[in-house]
Every structure is written in C-alpha cells, then in structure tokens.
Amino acid sequence: MLQLYKNVFSPRVGSSLAFIGFVQPASGGILTMSETQAMWFTQLCRQKVKLPSPKQMQKAIKKENEDNEGRYYKSARHTIQKDPILYNDEIASLIGSKPQLWRHPTMAIRLLLSSCGAAQWRLQGPFQWSGASETVRNTPIANLYKFSSTCILLLILYVIYKLVTLFC
C-alpha cells in the first residue's frame, strides 16, 4: 500500500517533496488530478496552506487504505485508484478552489453531475482563471449524466409533491 497523504505527501518528509501524479483515476485521465495536486503543492510552497501533523496524516492514510479495500478490486494496481471528481474536490477544498454552488448557480447541475475538466477547479480560489466559466458551460454533458440529472430531478420533485400532499 502506498503510504502517502492524499497520494502526494509522505508524513516522514512533509511538504518539501510532492509525488505529483501518484494517483490512478477510476475513470477519465490523470491530468486534472495531477494539476490539482500541483496547485496544492504550490500553495504549500508559498506557505498559504499547511499539512496536518505527521500523526494526523498517518491516521488519514490508514483510513483511506481501509476505505479503498472495500471499494476497489484487491490488487496492487488499485491501491492508488480514486474517483477523479471526488478526489479533485477534496484537494481543491484544501486550497479554496472547490467550486461553491451558491457562487455558480447557473452551473450547479454541471458541477454536481458532470466533469467539466480542470476548469471547474479554476472558477474560484488562488488559481482562478477568467475563462473557466465559459469552458465549464461549453463542456458537453455525457448522456449518462443527462439521464442521471433527470432521474434526480424527478426524485426531488416527487419528494416535494409527497411532502406537500402530506401537510396540505
């Protein structure tokens, strides 16, 4: 098992050495994940953020490894596998780059149910890019995501309907 905090930092070494790209996306490519890792490392080098203590990092590594054992097929290849959207959101939240839906309401469905590439983690925060909003809006949504969105919306409407009929 890889003993790196968030697949990037060794608790014994700290923030002076980052292993960028030591992650395997469960779907999609590694580029957005590596970019998010690099943004995190940059903020650590600039001393804008800090890593947890080595003890806290080791505890997080242990929990993550336990979680992964139940989630992915047991093999050496799957020890660094992550869901790219969840992983990028987690790392981006450490540096203030995770998109906040209330700040981007017109893109909320895209941000919740789709991957809009690296641009979605550049909508805000220290690596904000002026072209990110346009890029997110122009990224096609896969048919599976459209279907999922429709199902979730219908479920929400059904729950609202049931609540209204229950109380009225």
Coordinates of N, CA and C in Angstrom, one line a residue:
M1 N 0.8 -1.2 0.0 CA 0.0 0.0 0.0 C 0.9 1.3 0.0
L2 N 0.4 2.2 -0.8 CA 1.1 3.5 -0.8 C 0.9 4.3 0.5
Q3 N 1.9 4.8 1.1 CA 1.9 5.5 2.3 C 2.1 7.0 2.1
L4 N 1.2 7.5 1.3 CA 1.3 9.0 1.0 C 0.0 9.6 1.4
Y5 N 0.1 10.8 2.1 CA -1.1 11.5 2.4 C -1.8 12.1 1.2
K6 N -3.0 11.7 0.9 CA -3.7 12.1 -0.3 C -3.0 11.8 -1.6
N7 N -2.2 10.7 -1.5 CA -1.4 10.2 -2.6 C -0.3 11.2 -3.0
V8 N 0.1 12.1 -2.2 CA 1.0 13.2 -2.6 C 2.2 13.3 -1.6
F9 N 1.9 13.3 -0.3 CA 3.0 13.7 0.7 C 3.3 12.5 1.6
S10 N 4.6 12.3 1.9 CA 5.0 11.4 2.9 C 4.9 12.1 4.3
P11 N 4.3 11.4 5.3 CA 4.3 12.0 6.6 C 5.7 12.2 7.2
R12 N 6.6 11.4 6.8 CA 8.0 11.5 7.3 C 8.8 12.6 6.7
V13 N 8.4 13.0 5.4 CA 9.2 14.1 4.7 C 8.5 15.4 4.9
G14 N 7.1 15.4 4.8 CA 6.4 16.7 4.9 C 6.2 17.3 3.5
S15 N 6.0 18.6 3.5 CA 5.6 19.4 2.3 C 6.8 19.7 1.4
S16 N 8.0 19.3 1.7 CA 9.1 19.7 0.9 C 9.3 18.8 -0.4
L17 N 8.5 17.7 -0.4 CA 8.6 16.8 -1.6 C 7.2 16.3 -1.9
A18 N 6.7 16.5 -3.1 CA 5.4 16.1 -3.5 C 5.5 15.1 -4.6
F19 N 4.8 14.0 -4.5 CA 4.7 13.0 -5.5 C 3.5 13.3 -6.4
I20 N 3.7 14.1 -7.4 CA 2.6 14.5 -8.3 C 2.3 13.4 -9.3
G21 N 1.1 13.0 -9.4 CA 0.7 12.0 -10.4 C 0.6 10.6 -9.8
F22 N 0.9 10.4 -8.5 CA 0.8 9.1 -7.9 C -0.7 8.8 -7.6
V23 N -1.5 8.8 -8.6 CA -2.9 8.5 -8.4 C -3.4 7.9 -9.7
Q24 N -4.4 7.0 -9.6 CA -5.0 6.4 -10.8 C -6.5 6.7 -10.8
P25 N -6.9 7.4 -11.8 CA -8.3 7.8 -11.9 C -9.2 6.5 -12.1
A26 N -10.3 6.4 -11.4 CA -11.2 5.3 -11.7 C -11.9 5.5 -13.0
S27 N -11.9 6.7 -13.5 CA -12.4 7.0 -14.9 C -11.8 8.2 -15.4
G28 N -11.6 8.4 -16.7 CA -11.0 9.6 -17.2 C -9.5 9.6 -17.1
G29 N -8.9 10.8 -17.3 CA -7.5 10.9 -17.3 C -6.9 11.4 -16.0
I30 N -5.6 11.3 -16.0 CA -4.9 11.7 -14.8 C -4.5 13.2 -14.7
L31 N -4.6 13.9 -15.9 CA -4.2 15.3 -15.9 C -4.8 16.2 -15.0
T32 N -6.2 16.1 -14.8 CA -6.8 17.1 -13.9 C -6.4 16.8 -12.5
M33 N -6.2 15.5 -12.2 CA -5.8 15.1 -10.8 C -4.4 15.6 -10.5
S34 N -3.5 15.5 -11.5 CA -2.1 16.0 -11.3 C -2.1 17.5 -11.2
E35 N -2.9 18.1 -12.0 CA -3.0 19.6 -11.9 C -3.4 20.1 -10.5
T36 N -4.4 19.4 -10.0 CA -4.9 19.8 -8.7 C -3.9 19.5 -7.6
Q37 N -3.2 18.4 -7.7 CA -2.1 18.1 -6.8 C -1.0 19.2 -6.9
A38 N -0.7 19.6 -8.1 CA 0.4 20.6 -8.3 C -0.1 22.0 -7.7
M39 N -1.3 22.3 -7.8 CA -1.8 23.6 -7.3 C -1.7 23.5 -5.7
W40 N -2.0 22.4 -5.2 CA -1.9 22.2 -3.7 C -0.4 22.4 -3.3
F41 N 0.5 21.7 -4.0 CA 1.9 21.8 -3.7 C 2.4 23.2 -3.8
T42 N 1.9 23.9 -4.8 CA 2.3 25.4 -5.0 C 1.9 26.2 -3.8
Q43 N 0.7 26.0 -3.3 CA 0.2 26.7 -2.1 C 1.0 26.3 -0.9
L44 N 1.4 25.1 -0.8 CA 2.2 24.7 0.4 C 3.6 25.4 0.3
C45 N 4.2 25.4 -0.9 CA 5.5 26.1 -1.1 C 5.4 27.6 -0.8
R46 N 4.2 28.2 -1.1 CA 4.0 29.6 -0.9 C 3.6 29.9 0.6
Q47 N 3.5 28.8 1.4 CA 3.1 28.8 2.8 C 1.7 29.4 3.0
K48 N 0.8 29.2 2.0 CA -0.6 29.7 2.1 C -1.4 28.7 2.8
V49 N -1.0 27.4 2.8 CA -1.7 26.3 3.5 C -0.7 25.5 4.2
K50 N -1.1 24.6 5.1 CA -0.2 23.7 5.8 C -0.8 22.3 5.7
L51 N 0.2 21.3 5.9 CA -0.2 19.9 6.0 C -0.6 19.7 7.5
P52 N -1.4 18.6 7.7 CA -1.6 18.2 9.1 C -0.4 17.6 9.7
S53 N -0.4 17.4 10.9 CA 0.8 16.8 11.6 C 1.1 15.4 11.0
P54 N 2.3 14.9 11.1 CA 2.6 13.5 10.6 C 1.6 12.5 11.2
K55 N 1.3 12.6 12.5 CA 0.4 11.6 13.1 C -1.0 11.7 12.5
Q56 N -1.5 12.9 12.2 CA -2.8 13.0 11.6 C -2.8 12.5 10.1
M57 N -1.7 12.8 9.4 CA -1.6 12.2 8.0 C -1.5 10.7 8.0
Q58 N -0.8 10.1 9.0 CA -0.8 8.6 9.0 C -2.1 8.0 9.4
K59 N -2.9 8.7 10.2 CA -4.2 8.2 10.6 C -5.1 8.3 9.3
A60 N -5.0 9.4 8.6 CA -5.8 9.6 7.3 C -5.4 8.6 6.3
I61 N -4.1 8.3 6.2 CA -3.7 7.3 5.2 C -4.3 5.9 5.6
K62 N -4.2 5.5 6.8 CA -4.8 4.3 7.3 C -6.3 4.2 7.0
K63 N -7.0 5.2 7.3 CA -8.5 5.2 7.0 C -8.7 5.1 5.5
E64 N -8.0 5.9 4.7 CA -8.2 5.8 3.2 C -7.9 4.5 2.7
N65 N -6.8 3.8 3.2 CA -6.5 2.5 2.7 C -7.6 1.5 3.0
E66 N -8.1 1.6 4.2 CA -9.2 0.7 4.7 C -10.5 1.0 3.8
D67 N -10.8 2.2 3.5 CA -11.9 2.5 2.6 C -11.7 2.0 1.2
N68 N -10.5 2.1 0.7 CA -10.2 1.6 -0.6 C -10.3 0.1 -0.8
E69 N -10.0 -0.6 0.3 CA -10.0 -2.1 0.3 C -11.4 -2.6 0.0
G70 N -12.4 -1.9 0.5 CA -13.8 -2.3 0.3 C -14.4 -1.7 -1.0
R71 N -13.7 -0.8 -1.6 CA -14.3 -0.1 -2.8 C -13.8 -0.7 -4.1
Y72 N -12.5 -1.0 -4.1 CA -11.9 -1.5 -5.4 C -11.5 -2.9 -5.3
Y73 N -11.3 -3.5 -6.5 CA -10.8 -4.9 -6.6 C -9.4 -4.9 -5.9
K74 N -9.2 -6.0 -5.1 CA -8.0 -6.1 -4.4 C -6.8 -6.5 -5.3
S75 N -6.0 -5.6 -5.6 CA -4.7 -5.8 -6.4 C -3.8 -4.7 -6.1
A76 N -2.5 -4.9 -6.4 CA -1.5 -3.9 -6.3 C -1.8 -2.7 -7.1
R77 N -2.5 -2.9 -8.3 CA -2.8 -1.8 -9.2 C -3.8 -0.9 -8.7
H78 N -4.7 -1.3 -7.8 CA -5.8 -0.5 -7.4 C -5.5 0.2 -6.0
T79 N -4.3 0.2 -5.6 CA -4.1 0.8 -4.3 C -4.0 2.4 -4.4
I80 N -3.9 2.9 -5.6 CA -3.9 4.4 -5.7 C -5.1 4.9 -6.5
Q81 N -6.1 4.0 -6.7 CA -7.2 4.4 -7.5 C -8.2 5.4 -6.7
K82 N -8.6 6.4 -7.4 CA -9.5 7.4 -6.8 C -10.6 7.8 -7.9
D83 N -11.7 8.2 -7.3 CA -12.7 8.9 -8.2 C -12.2 10.3 -8.5
P84 N -12.0 10.6 -9.7 CA -11.4 11.9 -10.0 C -12.1 13.2 -9.6
I85 N -13.4 13.2 -9.7 CA -14.2 14.3 -9.3 C -14.1 14.5 -7.7
L86 N -14.4 13.4 -7.0 CA -14.3 13.5 -5.6 C -12.9 13.8 -5.1
Y87 N -11.9 13.2 -5.7 CA -10.5 13.5 -5.3 C -10.2 15.0 -5.5
N88 N -10.5 15.4 -6.7 CA -10.1 16.8 -7.0 C -10.9 17.8 -6.1
D89 N -12.2 17.5 -5.9 CA -12.9 18.3 -4.9 C -12.3 18.4 -3.6
E90 N -11.8 17.2 -3.1 CA -11.2 17.1 -1.8 C -9.9 18.0 -1.7
I91 N -9.1 17.8 -2.7 CA -7.8 18.5 -2.7 C -8.1 20.0 -2.9
A92 N -9.0 20.3 -3.9 CA -9.3 21.7 -4.1 C -9.9 22.4 -2.9
S93 N -10.6 21.7 -2.1 CA -11.2 22.3 -0.9 C -10.1 22.7 0.1
L94 N -8.9 22.1 0.0 CA -7.8 22.4 0.9 C -7.2 23.7 0.6
I95 N -7.4 24.2 -0.7 CA -6.7 25.4 -1.1 C -7.7 26.5 -1.5
G96 N -9.0 26.2 -1.3 CA -10.1 27.2 -1.6 C -10.5 27.2 -3.1
S97 N -10.2 26.1 -3.8 CA -10.5 26.1 -5.3 C -11.7 25.2 -5.6
K98 N -12.3 24.6 -4.6 CA -13.5 23.7 -4.8 C -14.7 24.6 -5.2
P99 N -15.3 24.4 -6.3 CA -16.4 25.3 -6.7 C -17.6 25.3 -5.7
Q100 N -18.0 26.4 -5.3 CA -19.1 26.6 -4.4 C -20.4 26.8 -5.2
L101 N -21.3 25.9 -5.1 CA -22.5 26.0 -5.9 C -23.3 27.3 -5.8
W102 N -23.3 27.9 -4.6 CA -24.0 29.2 -4.4 C -23.3 30.3 -5.1
R103 N -22.1 30.2 -5.4 CA -21.4 31.2 -6.2 C -21.5 31.0 -7.7
H104 N -21.9 29.8 -8.1 CA -22.0 29.5 -9.5 C -23.4 28.8 -9.8
P105 N -24.5 29.4 -9.4 CA -25.8 28.7 -9.5 C -26.2 28.3 -10.9
T106 N -25.7 29.0 -12.0 CA -26.1 28.7 -13.3 C -25.3 27.4 -13.8
M107 N -24.3 27.1 -13.1 CA -23.5 25.9 -13.5 C -23.7 24.7 -12.5
A108 N -24.6 24.9 -11.5 CA -24.7 23.9 -10.4 C -24.9 22.5 -10.9
I109 N -25.8 22.3 -11.8 CA -26.1 20.9 -12.3 C -24.9 20.3 -13.0
R110 N -24.2 21.1 -13.8 CA -22.9 20.6 -14.4 C -21.9 20.2 -13.3
L111 N -21.8 21.1 -12.3 CA -20.8 20.8 -11.3 C -21.1 19.7 -10.4
L112 N -22.4 19.4 -10.2 CA -22.9 18.3 -9.4 C -22.8 17.0 -10.1
L113 N -23.2 17.0 -11.3 CA -23.4 15.7 -12.0 C -22.5 15.4 -13.2
S114 N -21.5 16.2 -13.4 CA -20.6 16.0 -14.5 C -19.2 16.4 -14.2
S115 N -18.3 16.1 -15.1 CA -16.9 16.6 -15.0 C -16.8 17.6 -16.1
C116 N -16.4 18.8 -15.7 CA -16.2 19.9 -16.7 C -14.7 20.1 -16.8
G117 N -13.9 19.1 -16.6 CA -12.4 19.2 -16.8 C -11.8 20.0 -15.7
A118 N -10.6 20.4 -15.9 CA -9.8 21.2 -14.9 C -10.4 22.5 -14.7
A119 N -11.2 23.1 -15.6 CA -11.7 24.4 -15.5 C -12.6 24.6 -14.3
Q120 N -13.3 23.5 -13.8 CA -14.2 23.7 -12.7 C -13.5 23.9 -11.4
W121 N -12.2 23.6 -11.3 CA -11.4 23.9 -10.1 C -10.6 25.2 -10.3
R122 N -11.0 25.9 -11.3 CA -10.4 27.2 -11.5 C -11.4 28.3 -11.6
L123 N -12.6 28.0 -11.2 CA -13.7 29.0 -11.1 C -13.5 30.0 -10.0
Q124 N -12.8 29.6 -8.9 CA -12.5 30.5 -7.8 C -11.2 30.0 -7.1
G125 N -10.8 30.8 -6.2 CA -9.6 30.4 -5.5 C -8.3 31.0 -6.0
P126 N -7.2 30.6 -5.5 CA -5.9 31.2 -5.8 C -5.5 31.0 -7.3
F127 N -6.1 30.0 -8.0 CA -5.7 29.7 -9.4 C -6.9 30.0 -10.3
Q128 N -7.7 31.0 -9.9 CA -8.9 31.4 -10.7 C -8.4 31.8 -12.1
W129 N -9.2 31.4 -13.0 CA -9.0 31.7 -14.4 C -10.2 32.4 -15.0
S130 N -10.0 33.5 -15.7 CA -11.2 34.2 -16.3 C -12.0 33.4 -17.3
G131 N -11.4 32.5 -18.0 CA -12.1 31.7 -19.0 C -12.7 30.4 -18.5
A132 N -12.6 30.2 -17.1 CA -13.1 28.9 -16.6 C -14.6 28.8 -16.7
S133 N -15.4 29.9 -16.5 CA -16.9 29.8 -16.6 C -17.3 29.4 -18.0
E134 N -16.7 30.0 -19.0 CA -17.1 29.7 -20.4 C -16.7 28.3 -20.7
T135 N -15.6 27.9 -20.3 CA -15.1 26.5 -20.5 C -16.1 25.5 -19.9
V136 N -16.5 25.7 -18.7 CA -17.4 24.8 -18.0 C -18.7 24.8 -18.7
R137 N -19.2 25.9 -19.1 CA -20.5 26.0 -19.8 C -20.5 25.3 -21.2
N138 N -19.3 25.3 -21.8 CA -19.2 24.7 -23.2 C -18.8 23.3 -23.2
T139 N -18.5 22.7 -22.0 CA -18.1 21.3 -21.9 C -19.4 20.5 -22.1
P140 N -19.4 19.6 -23.1 CA -20.6 18.7 -23.3 C -20.9 17.8 -22.1
I141 N -22.1 17.6 -21.8 CA -22.5 16.7 -20.7 C -22.9 15.4 -21.4
A142 N -22.3 14.3 -20.9 CA -22.5 13.0 -21.4 C -23.9 12.6 -21.2
N143 N -24.4 11.7 -22.1 CA -25.8 11.3 -22.0 C -26.2 10.6 -20.7
L144 N -25.2 9.8 -20.1 CA -25.5 9.2 -18.8 C -25.7 10.2 -17.7
Y145 N -24.9 11.3 -17.8 CA -25.1 12.4 -16.8 C -26.4 13.1 -17.0
K146 N -26.8 13.2 -18.2 CA -28.2 13.9 -18.5 C -29.3 13.0 -17.9
F147 N -29.2 11.7 -18.1 CA -30.1 10.7 -17.6 C -30.2 10.8 -16.1
S148 N -29.0 10.8 -15.5 CA -28.9 10.8 -14.0 C -29.5 12.1 -13.5
S149 N -29.2 13.2 -14.1 CA -29.8 14.5 -13.7 C -31.3 14.5 -13.8
T150 N -31.8 14.0 -14.8 CA -33.3 13.9 -15.0 C -33.9 13.0 -13.9
C151 N -33.3 11.9 -13.6 CA -33.8 11.0 -12.5 C -33.7 11.7 -11.2
I152 N -32.6 12.4 -10.9 CA -32.5 13.0 -9.6 C -33.5 14.2 -9.5
L153 N -33.7 14.9 -10.5 CA -34.7 16.0 -10.5 C -36.1 15.4 -10.3
L154 N -36.4 14.4 -11.0 CA -37.8 13.7 -10.8 C -37.9 13.2 -9.4
L155 N -36.9 12.7 -8.8 CA -37.0 12.2 -7.5 C -37.2 13.3 -6.5
I156 N -36.5 14.4 -6.7 CA -36.7 15.6 -5.8 C -38.1 16.1 -6.0
L157 N -38.6 16.2 -7.2 CA -40.0 16.7 -7.4 C -41.0 15.8 -6.8
Y158 N -40.8 14.5 -6.8 CA -41.6 13.5 -6.2 C -41.7 13.7 -4.7
V159 N -40.5 13.9 -4.1 CA -40.4 14.1 -2.6 C -41.1 15.3 -2.2
I160 N -40.9 16.4 -3.0 CA -41.6 17.7 -2.7 C -43.1 17.5 -2.8
Y161 N -43.6 16.8 -3.9 CA -45.0 16.5 -4.0 C -45.6 15.7 -2.8
K162 N -44.9 14.7 -2.4 CA -45.3 13.9 -1.3 C -45.4 14.8 0.0
L163 N -44.4 15.6 0.2 CA -44.4 16.5 1.4 C -45.6 17.5 1.4
V164 N -45.8 18.0 0.2 CA -46.9 19.0 0.0 C -48.2 18.3 0.3
T165 N -48.4 17.1 -0.3 CA -49.7 16.4 -0.1 C -49.8 15.9 1.4
L166 N -48.8 15.6 2.0 CA -48.8 15.2 3.4 C -49.2 16.3 4.4
F167 N -48.7 17.5 4.1 CA -49.0 18.6 5.0 C -50.2 19.5 4.6
C168 N -50.7 19.3 3.4 CA -51.8 20.2 2.9 C -53.1 19.4 2.9

